[in-house]
Amino acid sequence: MGLSLQILLPFFGGLAVLFAPRFGRDYERYGTIAVMALTLLVLIFSALNGDSGRWLQLVQADWAPSFGIQVLLAMDGLSAAMLAISSILGIVCVFISWEVTHRSAMYHAVICWTVAAANGVFLAFDLLVFAFFWELMIIPAFLLIGLWGHGNREHAAMKFLVFNAVAGLGLLAAVFWMGATAPEITFDAFVLSEAGYSTPVQVILLLGFALAFMVKLPVPPFHAWLPDAHTQAPTAGSILLAGLLLKTGAYGLFRFPPLLFPEGLMAVAPYGMALGAFGVVYGAILACGQVDAKRLIAYTSIAHMSIVLMGVCGGVHFALAGAGVEMIAHAFSSSALFLLIGALQHRTGTRDLRELGGLQKTAPAFATSFAVFFAAALAMPGTANFLGEALVITGMFQVNWAFAAIALVSLVVSVVYATRLIGAIVFGKPKSETAVFEDLKPYELWPIIALGAGTIVFGLFPQVLIGWLRPAIDAALLPLGVGAP
Amino acid sequence: MTDGSIWSVAPLVLLGLAAILAMVLAPIQPTPRVRIAAALPMALAVIILLARLGAPEAPVSMLLADDGMARLGSALAAAAGLGILSFTRTICTGREGPALVAIAAAGGVALASANHGATLFLGLELTTLPMVALALMPRTEAAVEAGYKLFLIAGVGAGALLMGLVFGFGASGSLRLDAWSVDGPVAAIGLAFVLVGLSVKFALVPFHMWSPDLFAGAPAPVGAIAGSISKVAVAIAALRIGLSLPAPEIWTLGLLLAGGAAVILGNLAALRQDNLLRMLGYSSIAHSGYIALVLSVGGELMGETVLVYVASYAPAIVAAFAVAGLMGTGTRLEDLRGLAWSRPLAGVALGVALLSMAGLPPAVGFVAKIYLFSTLAGEAAWGPLVIAAIGSALGFAYYLRFAVRIFTAPRQPAPRATLNRADAVAMAASIALLITLGLYPEPLTSLVAASLP
Amino acid sequence: MTALNILLVLSAGLFLAGLFGVAARRTLLMQLISLEVMLAGPALGFIAAGAHHGSIEGSAMFILVLGLAAAEVALGLAIYLHMRRATGGDSDAATRLRG
Amino acid sequence: MLAYLLLLVPLPPLGGFLLLALDPYRLDRRPVLALSLAAGIAPLVLFLPLAIAYFTGAVGDMIAPAFTLNFGQYEVALAMQLDPLSAIGASTVTVVASCVMIYAADYMSGARVADLRRFFALMNLFQAGMLSMVLAADSIVFFLGWELMGLCSFFLISYNMTSPRAFAAGQKAFVMTRIADAALLAGLLLLFLEATSVRMDELIPAGLAAEESRAAIIAVLLLVGALGKSAQLPFQTWLPTAMAGPTPVSALLHSATMVAAGAVLLARFAPLIEATPGVAAATAIAGVATALFGALCAIAQTDVKRLLAYSSISQIGYMLLAVGMGAPGVAMAHFVIHAFFKSLLFMAAGVLSHAGGGSTAIEKLRGTAYVAPISFATYTVGAAALAGFPILSAGWWSKEAILGAAVEAGPFGQFLWLVALGGAALTGVYAYRPVLCALRKPLHDAPKGHESWLAVAPLIFLAIMSVLGGYLVEPIIHEMGGHAPHAGLGIEVMGALAAITGLIGSVAVTFIPSWNARIKRARRLRAGMQMDAIYYAFLVRPYRRIVRLLSGRDGRLGKHIGEGPEAQEGGMGDPVGTATVVFGLWLARVVTAPFMPDRFDTVIMRGAREAQRAGLWTRRLQSGRLRDYALGFALGLGVLVILGWGMTWG
């Protein structure tokens, strides 16, 4: 029961929040926080007394047997982590958009629905339901960018929609084909995983799935939508986009290819890693050349997620563990960076690095929090990002030294763009915009502290995180015939 | 008369009782109370019918069959009758309105379970003549003209049906439908005449001429009866004939020709209609065409498809007419602008009904469309499949034209008219039925599968 | 041609005559009358088939047909009275509903 | 139980960092200074008893496990250890750090409270990082400390927020050291894969047992890591520019501790280096070459801090030489001594430059000897130790040990010994230049400055250590397991001669105008053989061009595809992204070309018009006249009946 609550609670919570302003000022904000907190509690409750087998919780119920669709939700360590992140980010979004007043009821409802759709993706194991939630996820994000964005938000929202919708087609085609050709029409992932397709068929199906995941991940050359989406999205939008939607791509890659198409994945893995490697370097170099702060962080996300792609395609215990940790670490660090840049833009009205600077003098709290996430951005040991990248590099050393070398290059280039970012914002003499700059308000500071704690704690004591991901990693590696390291 | 057979004839008796009650009370009681008096026995009949769906067959006589088809058909007819009762207002159907609707419902039940020539003929007449009477009630020139057209064409149709029965009786020596022999010219001609008789009531081309004028001119309940009760009953009668006769060529060919023409002509004509009722009339012809195509194609899914299609069409047409009745007979496209905002329940009811008739996902029409296309594709009947596809495409055009209009912003804030309770209940019930069955079609599909041999 | 066939042809003839009357005559009254003629066809047919097969159902159906004819006359005359005022009994004039 | 005390050593500076950085209690000037001093000196107080107990043999080697993580099958146990290397290293670091903290308390007293808090927070964090690196028993804590130092050096070098030059220096330092750190990380991870465990005592034997090529690669990677952090030859350009940071930073980081961390790293992994002869030779050559290069460049410097920076580079070159010659003990001895006199030199130079009007140019130091006599005296003692003044200074003993080790290492060693000897002579030349300059008559007589005891006390202590330190060299070498090299009287005499010639050279350079002019003209030498410019030309500028090319900053490639009005001329140039969008649009156009709107539209519109006309035609069919309906009926009936009848003929 706990699992379906994960999806229904935010969904109906969103509906309730729509009508919340009638009861009083800011009730929609408190309502959303309550909904998210409740979802988190339910998650923790169901994760704690989950059984010790492969799945913490498994829910199976018929929805439309004549068409072979069923409600099949399963949760293990990995999806539990993802669900926790989605709820936490939900709360963070509410905190930082405390001053959003333009249609704020709808705004908070959309946040709830994004979380609901993402939770659906993290839980669904019936392929059709998974594809359904995958497509559903685009709509609230589209609304978030389209209605509450800055500048030319329509262009960015449309680009986001076209990219993801077209990619979704690949996933839908593969799912429908698998469902139709199964002996008796079913979309159950576990049944289909024993379907025993021949390798070429597996490769084609895998490409269908991979197309959807890679666009959402995003990995070059499918990444063109991310910078625009981030620059035009409101702060909460960027956080949900970076913290949540990117993770669904990574989660998808982590979960389904090894489960459904092991041989296909083995065949495609080298190309996947090559693409990931290219993405890492390309993202990093592009990040150095950016003028707009949010666009810079968007390109860093591309670099980090390409590392996740390399990790997932590595097919080795370390690589997958690294990919899992990097996913979670990136969720924390990039959301915090977007939050800070959002706060910055809210006060100075600009994100252009050439017009910012000197915040150390005027806003020390902002500067110190920026320093923490500057360290996370360049994967300083002691932050979870370093752990993720180090594990992926160890995995790559076991697989192919060239990819390991390229991943190491990313460590170096990350310093270049990180120092450029902090140099332009925190160092230097205060310019006209940043002269008067009141420091972070409590409702902005608390999320920062939460995210910072998350990065540092998981960086110093990764045992909790790795323990959570272990069952998912072992299961992902089993079909690939890769025993434990 | 075992108690099983008593239960089997109980619905017909109850409906007759309802009619008599309504006629007796009509002069002395105000119409709303008469309506309730008629509604109670009908509701009881519906409950009995639904309860007995699984019960063993106990036909009371050779005249009336008591198989699953008959029960489901009768249940639908009686339920439709109940729905129509809710919007038979005194202003448009006089004091005798409820009585006539009850008679029509009884006729529908008889026709649905007709197993013998006589009950077939009687059922047909019992549904037609009350419609004519109802059409005349407002005594306006348009209504009388519509009534007259229906009267004459239906009369000729009845004559053709009788000729068919004569030839059938002549050829096979018995009026029982399942006893008809098919070989020999006399039987074939008989079947042709019967097909013509049914096609008139089913409003297939070229016997459909009365239908658009009746829908436009006559008050709303008449169109509702024509669209729901008579269509359901005739479809099931035709299904029974089709199932009992071993693959007669004239029957399938006739249905194919008439059905195909009905689909094309019905949709084309509806494309440019501005009057809501006339559009519903033509679209009703098109839907009869789809059912005729399915009957002509046959195959093991035929029974299920016809039942699902009819079960999904009846509530939609009743809801549409409930709203039309509220809005008056002359409602043009512009009058619907912003209906969803000015009269939310009516707007949503009409919107959902149109979506269901168009066959779009949230409503049960989508499931019916799936059955329709899977039957046609299953039997590799490429001709009817193409015709049905073109028909549905055109259908999208004119249904959505009206549906979108409902949800646009209202030009001037129209006054919020008060719905009487019965109307509201009928609309709410039909919306619920259409949406829940659309999202979770399991009960309908299992019910239909159980009721077929 | 057996006796039954001849009689069936005769009843079909009667039916077609009535149908022609409805299609050809303009005035309402004549259309009603030809309707009644048309119903006479099946009546004859039922009697013939009943006699041929020696089953009572023929005459039972005959009585039903008579019942229908009576009902139709009642309704027809009621409509005729109304229509006479509006269109002077001419069915072609009643074209308010079309298109 | 004493082992857990080890874990406590780096904690106070860490605590100090947190308290100062987050500043929960809004401390003002005095509590901030008190807290930072306490946190800075606490490790010394905690560690000294342990070190003494260890050196006097009361306590043996011990490992204090922090906590264990399990990655799948691997058990990863993080821990701190006390062994000869970590004892020596840690004690040196704690002593020098305490001195610098005390000195900084006085030197930085002029700064704003916020900047002061930030400065001391970072200094404490740095000390925590260095201590955890030195005391680490496993590669993860080691690398954590290593990177933490890099981060602190970046923030400390660019401490002076407003000056872009400081930030540029910080960024350059961070990027260059990070390149080396990446190599080090690669080496450590390969070792980890080799040894399937993280502990140093398991890594080194596994490294030795690894097959030939892999061990060589690991050793090279470790060497590159060391070269980067210690600013040796290929990576040395960042240290001179890092002098933009305040003097205490240079004193602690860029002289004694961080820069020498490379030597500690090589000493820690010495067995691996020695196992592959090629790499050992490379280390030695790199060491000697850098020593020579550093000495040469130092001579031409006009700024005292840059001079000392180059001298640090060359002195660490000597340490590398020692490790290359297979004597890590000697290297550590020199590390200790160098830490003392180099931090002394930096701090004393700081006081002298303050006395000489604030600028650190050597010319400006004229006559400061009389303004700040005590710091001048300590500076002279430091300079003597740097130049390796025979017998008297500690520098002499450690340098002799290194030269001895070189000689004992066979013919190749002897050649390196010759080069090193030359280097020693050059060291003598540049070491005394500031001293002699300070002794010259001041151009304008400045009043005798007041030297606060807070600044002078550490100087005096370090001066004493720079003299008495010599006695430490023997025990340190023994402690590290090496044997003190006895190269024979001739070698030692040669060493003394080199030192003396250095002194004479220095006097000549400062006082003989023609030589002095030649030094001033040696611009290329002063700029460190223009290595900086070469790097910029061949590495940085091409990189910047690629970045600009890709991100379309100069507009060549970066024309925008439908970007809205707010298109900043930077950004949206990325070719791969635009390529996909362009490809997508092209594909859409090609696919829909046959259905181009005009053609496609006409088809649809024609179809629609047909449908409309048919609709109108059917509506006309519905004439409304009843007799037409009856006619339609009759036709239909006729067709069906005839069909029915006809079919039965067959």
PDB file of N, CA, C and O in Angstrom, chain C residues 49-72:
ATOM      1  N   ALA C  49     -51.079 -18.569 -46.550  1.00  0.00           N
ATOM      2  CA  ALA C  49     -50.015 -19.442 -46.002  1.00  0.00           C
ATOM      3  C   ALA C  49     -50.613 -20.329 -44.902  1.00  0.00           C
ATOM      4  O   ALA C  49     -50.359 -21.523 -44.821  1.00  0.00           O
ATOM      5  N   GLY C  50     -51.482 -19.725 -44.072  1.00  0.00           N
ATOM      6  CA  GLY C  50     -52.104 -20.502 -42.980  1.00  0.00           C
ATOM      7  C   GLY C  50     -52.895 -21.668 -43.574  1.00  0.00           C
ATOM      8  O   GLY C  50     -52.751 -22.819 -43.151  1.00  0.00           O
ATOM      9  N   ALA C  51     -53.642 -21.366 -44.625  1.00  0.00           N
ATOM     10  CA  ALA C  51     -54.464 -22.453 -45.228  1.00  0.00           C
ATOM     11  C   ALA C  51     -53.521 -23.511 -45.791  1.00  0.00           C
ATOM     12  O   ALA C  51     -53.667 -24.700 -45.549  1.00  0.00           O
ATOM     13  N   HIS C  52     -52.471 -23.037 -46.514  1.00  0.00           N
ATOM     14  CA  HIS C  52     -51.560 -23.998 -47.166  1.00  0.00           C
ATOM     15  C   HIS C  52     -50.929 -24.931 -46.125  1.00  0.00           C
ATOM     16  O   HIS C  52     -50.887 -26.144 -46.284  1.00  0.00           O
ATOM     17  N   HIS C  53     -50.447 -24.345 -45.029  1.00  0.00           N
ATOM     18  CA  HIS C  53     -49.767 -25.192 -44.023  1.00  0.00           C
ATOM     19  C   HIS C  53     -50.761 -25.743 -42.992  1.00  0.00           C
ATOM     20  O   HIS C  53     -50.384 -26.418 -42.067  1.00  0.00           O
ATOM     21  N   GLY C  54     -52.013 -25.343 -43.108  1.00  0.00           N
ATOM     22  CA  GLY C  54     -53.035 -25.871 -42.191  1.00  0.00           C
ATOM     23  C   GLY C  54     -52.739 -25.497 -40.762  1.00  0.00           C
ATOM     24  O   GLY C  54     -53.137 -26.198 -39.827  1.00  0.00           O
ATOM     25  N   SER C  55     -52.028 -24.319 -40.532  1.00  0.00           N
ATOM     26  CA  SER C  55     -51.757 -23.950 -39.100  1.00  0.00           C
ATOM     27  C   SER C  55     -52.573 -22.703 -38.773  1.00  0.00           C
ATOM     28  O   SER C  55     -52.766 -21.832 -39.629  1.00  0.00           O
ATOM     29  N   ILE C  56     -53.065 -22.637 -37.561  1.00  0.00           N
ATOM     30  CA  ILE C  56     -53.977 -21.567 -37.129  1.00  0.00           C
ATOM     31  C   ILE C  56     -53.224 -20.235 -37.080  1.00  0.00           C
ATOM     32  O   ILE C  56     -53.817 -19.158 -37.072  1.00  0.00           O
ATOM     33  N   GLU C  57     -51.857 -20.284 -37.090  1.00  0.00           N
ATOM     34  CA  GLU C  57     -51.081 -19.036 -36.903  1.00  0.00           C
ATOM     35  C   GLU C  57     -51.445 -18.033 -38.001  1.00  0.00           C
ATOM     36  O   GLU C  57     -51.444 -16.831 -37.772  1.00  0.00           O
ATOM     37  N   GLY C  58     -51.749 -18.521 -39.177  1.00  0.00           N
ATOM     38  CA  GLY C  58     -52.070 -17.596 -40.273  1.00  0.00           C
ATOM     39  C   GLY C  58     -53.209 -16.670 -39.877  1.00  0.00           C
ATOM     40  O   GLY C  58     -53.090 -15.445 -39.869  1.00  0.00           O
ATOM     41  N   SER C  59     -54.313 -17.283 -39.453  1.00  0.00           N
ATOM     42  CA  SER C  59     -55.457 -16.412 -39.133  1.00  0.00           C
ATOM     43  C   SER C  59     -55.168 -15.563 -37.890  1.00  0.00           C
ATOM     44  O   SER C  59     -55.567 -14.392 -37.804  1.00  0.00           O
ATOM     45  N   ALA C  60     -54.374 -16.111 -36.974  1.00  0.00           N
ATOM     46  CA  ALA C  60     -54.033 -15.271 -35.786  1.00  0.00           C
ATOM     47  C   ALA C  60     -53.319 -14.012 -36.265  1.00  0.00           C
ATOM     48  O   ALA C  60     -53.676 -12.881 -35.914  1.00  0.00           O
ATOM     49  N   MET C  61     -52.328 -14.233 -37.188  1.00  0.00           N
ATOM     50  CA  MET C  61     -51.592 -13.046 -37.695  1.00  0.00           C
ATOM     51  C   MET C  61     -52.556 -12.126 -38.449  1.00  0.00           C
ATOM     52  O   MET C  61     -52.461 -10.896 -38.353  1.00  0.00           O
ATOM     53  N   PHE C  62     -53.487 -12.695 -39.163  1.00  0.00           N
ATOM     54  CA  PHE C  62     -54.445 -11.861 -39.916  1.00  0.00           C
ATOM     55  C   PHE C  62     -55.154 -10.887 -38.969  1.00  0.00           C
ATOM     56  O   PHE C  62     -55.226  -9.688 -39.193  1.00  0.00           O
ATOM     57  N   ILE C  63     -55.588 -11.454 -37.812  1.00  0.00           N
ATOM     58  CA  ILE C  63     -56.316 -10.586 -36.868  1.00  0.00           C
ATOM     59  C   ILE C  63     -55.381  -9.473 -36.363  1.00  0.00           C
ATOM     60  O   ILE C  63     -55.733  -8.307 -36.253  1.00  0.00           O
ATOM     61  N   LEU C  64     -54.094  -9.893 -36.135  1.00  0.00           N
ATOM     62  CA  LEU C  64     -53.124  -8.855 -35.695  1.00  0.00           C
ATOM     63  C   LEU C  64     -53.050  -7.725 -36.742  1.00  0.00           C
ATOM     64  O   LEU C  64     -53.070  -6.546 -36.402  1.00  0.00           O
ATOM     65  N   VAL C  65     -52.975  -8.136 -38.019  1.00  0.00           N
ATOM     66  CA  VAL C  65     -52.846  -7.116 -39.081  1.00  0.00           C
ATOM     67  C   VAL C  65     -54.054  -6.184 -39.048  1.00  0.00           C
ATOM     68  O   VAL C  65     -53.928  -4.966 -39.101  1.00  0.00           O
ATOM     69  N   LEU C  66     -55.232  -6.802 -38.857  1.00  0.00           N
ATOM     70  CA  LEU C  66     -56.437  -5.938 -38.795  1.00  0.00           C
ATOM     71  C   LEU C  66     -56.291  -4.950 -37.644  1.00  0.00           C
ATOM     72  O   LEU C  66     -56.499  -3.735 -37.774  1.00  0.00           O
ATOM     73  N   GLY C  67     -55.823  -5.469 -36.488  1.00  0.00           N
ATOM     74  CA  GLY C  67     -55.657  -4.562 -35.312  1.00  0.00           C
ATOM     75  C   GLY C  67     -54.762  -3.391 -35.688  1.00  0.00           C
ATOM     76  O   GLY C  67     -55.082  -2.223 -35.440  1.00  0.00           O
ATOM     77  N   LEU C  68     -53.621  -3.751 -36.376  1.00  0.00           N
ATOM     78  CA  LEU C  68     -52.668  -2.666 -36.734  1.00  0.00           C
ATOM     79  C   LEU C  68     -53.367  -1.665 -37.632  1.00  0.00           C
ATOM     80  O   LEU C  68     -53.272  -0.439 -37.434  1.00  0.00           O
ATOM     81  N   ALA C  69     -54.110  -2.192 -38.637  1.00  0.00           N
ATOM     82  CA  ALA C  69     -54.758  -1.276 -39.597  1.00  0.00           C
ATOM     83  C   ALA C  69     -55.658  -0.296 -38.830  1.00  0.00           C
ATOM     84  O   ALA C  69     -55.606   0.917 -39.020  1.00  0.00           O
ATOM     85  N   ALA C  70     -56.420  -0.836 -37.878  1.00  0.00           N
ATOM     86  CA  ALA C  70     -57.338   0.036 -37.108  1.00  0.00           C
ATOM     87  C   ALA C  70     -56.538   1.124 -36.399  1.00  0.00           C
ATOM     88  O   ALA C  70     -56.830   2.321 -36.507  1.00  0.00           O
ATOM     89  N   ALA C  71     -55.453   0.681 -35.709  1.00  0.00           N
ATOM     90  CA  ALA C  71     -54.657   1.686 -34.963  1.00  0.00           C
ATOM     91  C   ALA C  71     -54.156   2.747 -35.931  1.00  0.00           C
ATOM     92  O   ALA C  71     -54.245   3.950 -35.675  1.00  0.00           O
ATOM     93  N   GLU C  72     -53.619   2.272 -37.083  1.00  0.00           N
ATOM     94  CA  GLU C  72     -53.044   3.254 -38.027  1.00  0.00           C
ATOM     95  C   GLU C  72     -54.131   4.212 -38.513  1.00  0.00           C
ATOM     96  O   GLU C  72     -53.910   5.423 -38.637  1.00  0.00           O
TER      97      GLU C  72
END
